mmCIF file of C-alpha atoms in Angstrom:
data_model
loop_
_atom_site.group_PDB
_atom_site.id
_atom_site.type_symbol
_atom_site.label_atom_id
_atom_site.label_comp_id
_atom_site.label_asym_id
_atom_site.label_seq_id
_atom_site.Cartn_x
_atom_site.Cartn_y
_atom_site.Cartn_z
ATOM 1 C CA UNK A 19 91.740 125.787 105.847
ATOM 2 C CA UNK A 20 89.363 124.549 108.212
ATOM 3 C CA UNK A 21 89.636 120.190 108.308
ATOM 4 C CA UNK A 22 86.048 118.488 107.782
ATOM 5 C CA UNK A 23 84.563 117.058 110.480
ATOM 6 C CA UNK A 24 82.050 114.510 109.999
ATOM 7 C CA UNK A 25 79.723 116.295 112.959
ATOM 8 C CA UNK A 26 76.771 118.034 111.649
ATOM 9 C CA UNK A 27 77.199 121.297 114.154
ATOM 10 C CA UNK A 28 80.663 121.608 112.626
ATOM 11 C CA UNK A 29 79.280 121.529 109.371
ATOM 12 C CA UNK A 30 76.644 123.936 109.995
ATOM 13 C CA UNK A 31 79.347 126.615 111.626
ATOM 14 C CA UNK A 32 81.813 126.223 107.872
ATOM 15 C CA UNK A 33 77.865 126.976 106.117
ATOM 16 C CA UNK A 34 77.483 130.275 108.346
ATOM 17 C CA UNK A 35 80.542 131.498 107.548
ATOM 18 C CA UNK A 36 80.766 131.088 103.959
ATOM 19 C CA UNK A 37 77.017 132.616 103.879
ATOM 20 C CA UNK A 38 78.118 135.727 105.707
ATOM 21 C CA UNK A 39 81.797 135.764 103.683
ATOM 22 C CA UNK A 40 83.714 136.009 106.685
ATOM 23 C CA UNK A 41 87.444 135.692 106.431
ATOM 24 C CA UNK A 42 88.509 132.226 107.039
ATOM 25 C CA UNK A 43 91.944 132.352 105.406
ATOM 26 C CA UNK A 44 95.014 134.146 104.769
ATOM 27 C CA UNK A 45 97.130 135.271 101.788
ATOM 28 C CA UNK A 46 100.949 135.116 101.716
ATOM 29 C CA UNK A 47 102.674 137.621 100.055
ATOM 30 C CA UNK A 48 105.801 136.197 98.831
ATOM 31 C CA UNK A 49 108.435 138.782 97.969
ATOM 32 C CA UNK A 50 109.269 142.636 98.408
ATOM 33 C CA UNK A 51 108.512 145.324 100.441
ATOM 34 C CA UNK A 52 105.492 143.045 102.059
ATOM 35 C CA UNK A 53 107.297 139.695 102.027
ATOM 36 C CA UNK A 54 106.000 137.203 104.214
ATOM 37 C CA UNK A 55 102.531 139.805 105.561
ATOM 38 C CA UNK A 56 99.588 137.595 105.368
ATOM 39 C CA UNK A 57 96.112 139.019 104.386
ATOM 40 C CA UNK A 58 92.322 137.819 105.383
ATOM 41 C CA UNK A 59 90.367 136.146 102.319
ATOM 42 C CA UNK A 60 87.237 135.189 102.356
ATOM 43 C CA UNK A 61 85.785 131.549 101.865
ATOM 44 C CA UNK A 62 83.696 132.058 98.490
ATOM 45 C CA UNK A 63 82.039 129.993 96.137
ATOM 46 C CA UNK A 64 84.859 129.842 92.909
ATOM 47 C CA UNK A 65 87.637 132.013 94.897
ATOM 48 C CA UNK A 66 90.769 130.287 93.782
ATOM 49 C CA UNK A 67 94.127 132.284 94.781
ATOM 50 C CA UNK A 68 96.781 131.542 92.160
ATOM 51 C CA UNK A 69 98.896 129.185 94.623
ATOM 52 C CA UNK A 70 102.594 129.623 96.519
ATOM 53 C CA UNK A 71 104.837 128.052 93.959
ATOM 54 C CA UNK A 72 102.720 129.448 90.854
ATOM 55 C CA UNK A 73 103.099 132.945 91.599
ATOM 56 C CA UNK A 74 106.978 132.278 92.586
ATOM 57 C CA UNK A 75 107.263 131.093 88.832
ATOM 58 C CA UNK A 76 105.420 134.546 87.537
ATOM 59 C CA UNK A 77 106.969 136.567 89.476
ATOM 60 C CA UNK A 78 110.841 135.131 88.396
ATOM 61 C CA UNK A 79 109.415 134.630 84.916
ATOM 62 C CA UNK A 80 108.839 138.675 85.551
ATOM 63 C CA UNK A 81 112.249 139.299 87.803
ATOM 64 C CA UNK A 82 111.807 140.600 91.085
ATOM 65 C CA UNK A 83 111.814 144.277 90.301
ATOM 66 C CA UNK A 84 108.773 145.667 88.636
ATOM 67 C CA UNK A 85 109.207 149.374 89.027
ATOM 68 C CA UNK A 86 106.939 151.945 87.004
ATOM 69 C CA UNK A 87 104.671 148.963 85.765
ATOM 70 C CA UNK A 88 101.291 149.947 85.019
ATOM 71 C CA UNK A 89 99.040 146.780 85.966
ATOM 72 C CA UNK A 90 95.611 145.383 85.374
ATOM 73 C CA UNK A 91 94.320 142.609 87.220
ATOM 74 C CA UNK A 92 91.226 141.061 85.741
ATOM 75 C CA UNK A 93 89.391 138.661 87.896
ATOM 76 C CA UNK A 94 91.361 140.132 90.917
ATOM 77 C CA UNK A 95 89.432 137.789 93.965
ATOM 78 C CA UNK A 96 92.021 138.009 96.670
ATOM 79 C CA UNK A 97 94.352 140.154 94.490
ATOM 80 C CA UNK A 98 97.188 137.674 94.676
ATOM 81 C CA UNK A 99 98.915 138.567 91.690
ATOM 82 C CA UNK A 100 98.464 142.550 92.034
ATOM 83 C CA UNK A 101 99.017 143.096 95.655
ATOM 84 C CA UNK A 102 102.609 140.991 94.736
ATOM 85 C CA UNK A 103 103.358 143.287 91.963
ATOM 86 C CA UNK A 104 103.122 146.438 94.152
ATOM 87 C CA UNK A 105 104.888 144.631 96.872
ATOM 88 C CA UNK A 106 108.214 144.526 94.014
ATOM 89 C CA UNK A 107 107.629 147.847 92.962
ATOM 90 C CA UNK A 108 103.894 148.178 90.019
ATOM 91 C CA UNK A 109 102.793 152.345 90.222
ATOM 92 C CA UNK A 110 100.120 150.765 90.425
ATOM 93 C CA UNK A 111 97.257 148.109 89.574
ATOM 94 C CA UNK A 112 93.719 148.359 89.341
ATOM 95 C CA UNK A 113 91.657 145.048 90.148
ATOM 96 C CA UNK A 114 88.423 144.324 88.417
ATOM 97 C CA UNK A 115 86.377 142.079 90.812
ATOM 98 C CA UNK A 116 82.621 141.556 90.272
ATOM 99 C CA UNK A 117 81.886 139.657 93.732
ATOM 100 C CA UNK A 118 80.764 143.450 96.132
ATOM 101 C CA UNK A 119 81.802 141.105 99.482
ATOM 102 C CA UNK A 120 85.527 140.119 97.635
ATOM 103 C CA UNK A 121 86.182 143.494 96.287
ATOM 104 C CA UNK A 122 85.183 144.859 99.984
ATOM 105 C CA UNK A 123 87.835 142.217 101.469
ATOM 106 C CA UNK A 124 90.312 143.565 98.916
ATOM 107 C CA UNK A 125 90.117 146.958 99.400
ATOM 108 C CA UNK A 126 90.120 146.473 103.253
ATOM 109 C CA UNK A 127 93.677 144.457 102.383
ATOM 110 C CA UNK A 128 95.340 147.166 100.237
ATOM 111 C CA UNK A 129 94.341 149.787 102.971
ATOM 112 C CA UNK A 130 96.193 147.601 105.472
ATOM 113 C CA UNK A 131 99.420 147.990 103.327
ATOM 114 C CA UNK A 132 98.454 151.297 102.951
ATOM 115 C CA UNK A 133 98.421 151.154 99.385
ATOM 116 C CA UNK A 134 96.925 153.805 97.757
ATOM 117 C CA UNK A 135 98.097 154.705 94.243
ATOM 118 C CA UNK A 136 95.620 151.248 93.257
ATOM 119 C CA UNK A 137 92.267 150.774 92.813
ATOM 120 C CA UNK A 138 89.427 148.192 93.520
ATOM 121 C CA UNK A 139 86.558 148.184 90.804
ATOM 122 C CA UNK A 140 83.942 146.459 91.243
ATOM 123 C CA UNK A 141 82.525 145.042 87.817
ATOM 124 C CA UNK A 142 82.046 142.076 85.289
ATOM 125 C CA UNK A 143 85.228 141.972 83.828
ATOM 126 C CA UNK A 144 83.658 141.477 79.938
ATOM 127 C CA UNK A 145 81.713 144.656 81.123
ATOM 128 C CA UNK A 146 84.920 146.811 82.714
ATOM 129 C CA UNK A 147 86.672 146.164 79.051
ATOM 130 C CA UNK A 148 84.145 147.663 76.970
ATOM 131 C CA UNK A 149 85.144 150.669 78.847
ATOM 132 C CA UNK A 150 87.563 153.518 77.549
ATOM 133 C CA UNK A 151 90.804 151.969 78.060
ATOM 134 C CA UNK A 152 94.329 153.075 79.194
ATOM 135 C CA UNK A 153 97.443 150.414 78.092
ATOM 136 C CA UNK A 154 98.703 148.451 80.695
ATOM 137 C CA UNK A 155 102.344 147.118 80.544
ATOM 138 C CA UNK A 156 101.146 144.520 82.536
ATOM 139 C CA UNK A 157 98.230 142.397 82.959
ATOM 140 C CA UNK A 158 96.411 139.115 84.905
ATOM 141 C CA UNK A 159 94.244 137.360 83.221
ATOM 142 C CA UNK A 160 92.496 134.436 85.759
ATOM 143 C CA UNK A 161 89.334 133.980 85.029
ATOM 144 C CA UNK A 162 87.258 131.528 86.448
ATOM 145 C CA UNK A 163 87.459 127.926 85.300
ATOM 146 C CA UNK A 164 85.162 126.200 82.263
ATOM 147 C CA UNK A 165 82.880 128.950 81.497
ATOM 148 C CA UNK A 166 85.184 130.105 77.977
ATOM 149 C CA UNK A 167 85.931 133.656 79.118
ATOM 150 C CA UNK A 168 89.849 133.462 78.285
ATOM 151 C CA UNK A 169 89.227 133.777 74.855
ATOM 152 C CA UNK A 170 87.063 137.016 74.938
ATOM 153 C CA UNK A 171 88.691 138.597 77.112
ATOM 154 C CA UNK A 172 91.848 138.462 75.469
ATOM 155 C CA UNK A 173 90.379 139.558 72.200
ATOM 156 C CA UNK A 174 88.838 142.550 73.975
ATOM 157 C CA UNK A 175 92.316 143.289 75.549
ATOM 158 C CA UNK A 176 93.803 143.231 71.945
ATOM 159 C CA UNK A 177 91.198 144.768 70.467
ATOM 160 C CA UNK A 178 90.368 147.664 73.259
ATOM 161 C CA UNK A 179 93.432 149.102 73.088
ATOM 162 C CA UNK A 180 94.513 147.809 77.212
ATOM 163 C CA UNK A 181 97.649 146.918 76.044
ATOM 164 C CA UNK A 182 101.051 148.746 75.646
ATOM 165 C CA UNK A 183 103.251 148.022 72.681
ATOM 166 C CA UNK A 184 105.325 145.708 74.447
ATOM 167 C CA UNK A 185 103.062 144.509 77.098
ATOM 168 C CA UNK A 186 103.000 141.129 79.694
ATOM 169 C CA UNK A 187 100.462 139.289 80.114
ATOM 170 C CA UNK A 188 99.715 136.353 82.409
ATOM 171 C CA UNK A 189 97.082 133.845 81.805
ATOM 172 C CA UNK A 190 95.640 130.842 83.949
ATOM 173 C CA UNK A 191 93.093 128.597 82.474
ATOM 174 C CA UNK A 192 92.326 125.021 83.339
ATOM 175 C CA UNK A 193 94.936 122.294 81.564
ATOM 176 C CA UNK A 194 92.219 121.094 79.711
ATOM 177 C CA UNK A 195 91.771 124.502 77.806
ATOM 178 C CA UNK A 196 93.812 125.505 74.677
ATOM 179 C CA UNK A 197 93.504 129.593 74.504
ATOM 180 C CA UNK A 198 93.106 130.980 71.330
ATOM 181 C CA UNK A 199 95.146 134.469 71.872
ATOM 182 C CA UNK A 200 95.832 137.100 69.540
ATOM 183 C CA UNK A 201 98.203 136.343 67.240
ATOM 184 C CA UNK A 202 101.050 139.161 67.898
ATOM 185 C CA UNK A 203 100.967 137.546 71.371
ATOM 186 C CA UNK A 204 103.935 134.917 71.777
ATOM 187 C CA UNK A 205 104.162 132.539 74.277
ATOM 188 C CA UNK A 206 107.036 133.218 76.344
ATOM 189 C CA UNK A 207 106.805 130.597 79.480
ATOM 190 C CA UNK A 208 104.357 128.035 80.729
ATOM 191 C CA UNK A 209 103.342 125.527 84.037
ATOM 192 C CA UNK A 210 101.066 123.032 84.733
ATOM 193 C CA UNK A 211 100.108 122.976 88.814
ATOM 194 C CA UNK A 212 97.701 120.416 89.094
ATOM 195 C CA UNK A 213 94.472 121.382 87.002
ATOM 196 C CA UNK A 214 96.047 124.683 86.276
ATOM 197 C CA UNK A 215 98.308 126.005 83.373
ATOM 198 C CA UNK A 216 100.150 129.268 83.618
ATOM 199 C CA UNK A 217 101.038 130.731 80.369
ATOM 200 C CA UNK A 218 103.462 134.294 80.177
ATOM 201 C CA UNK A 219 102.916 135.885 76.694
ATOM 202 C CA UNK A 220 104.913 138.732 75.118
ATOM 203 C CA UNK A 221 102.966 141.157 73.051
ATOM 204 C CA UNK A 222 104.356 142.611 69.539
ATOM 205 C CA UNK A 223 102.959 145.534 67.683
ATOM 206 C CA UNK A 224 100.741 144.405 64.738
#
């Protein structure tokens, strides 16, 4: 990321840039088939890719292989946590991003991998799960920070019928939040990174 300079032209150039949503970073995928390729993201307001050593803990929490998992990532932004499960092996994830400039970047980055069994949607998530649903084994759950969308959104994934029997699913809130999740959903793992806690939870048939 760009270093702030205390020069007002400088300033002005970072202001441009985020206005027009031009890429000003990159995305490191950290394991299979497209280990170590690194991906355009845009600077945008809220955009807050799920860091290094956070998705290294997922992704052992999940072991490395991840073949014939059906995946939903909610809140996609950069797709982080769905581009790295189809990197170790997902059928295939569809991302729900609302932001039209994001979900552009993102689909832009999956045709560069030339992955094509996914799917970019562009939606409000709390709108996209009101939909018809299909159960995922697997799903992110990231929404943005202090504006109480974890808890909805995991009812409506309970309640929807998104979920497989036995399904994953990942959820990062700010520290400061305590989720209330359904309760056939046990809490199998959980990390704090700095204002961020992870949780893994294991779902059981009611």
């Amino acid at each position: 990321m760009t270093k702030q300079r205390s020069s007002r032209s400088s300033s002005s150039r970072r202001t441009t840039a985020h206005r027009a949503g031009k890429p000003l970073g990159k995305l490191r995928i950290i394991g299979g088939e497209f280990r170590r390729r690194q991906l355009p993201v845009l600077d945008s307001p809220g955009l807050r890719p799920t860091p290094d050593r956070v998705r290294e803990t997922l992704f052992n929490w999940l072991g490395q292989q991840l073949y014939g998992q059906q995946v939903l990532d909610l809140f996609a932004g950069t797709g982080s946590l769905g581009i790295e499960a189809v990197s170790r092996g997902a059928a295939c994830v569809d991302f729900v991003e609302r932001d039209p400039r994001v979900a552009a970047q993102l689909s832009t980055n999956l045709a560069s991998l030339n992955i094509t069994a996914s799917a970019v949607h562009v939606n409000d998530v709390q709108a996209y799960l009101t939909r018809p649903a299909k159960p995922y084994t697997l799903v992110f759950l990231d929404p943005p920070f202090h504006q109480q969308l974890a808890d909805p959104c995991c009812s409506a994934l309970e309640a929807g019928g998104w979920l497989s029997e036995d399904a994953i699913i990942y959820l990062e809130t700010e520290t400061s939040l305590s989720p209330n999740v359904p309760t056939n959903w046990q809490l199998y793992r959980e990390t704090q990174a700095g204002e961020s806690t992870a949780r893994l939870y294991q779902r059981h048939p009611l």
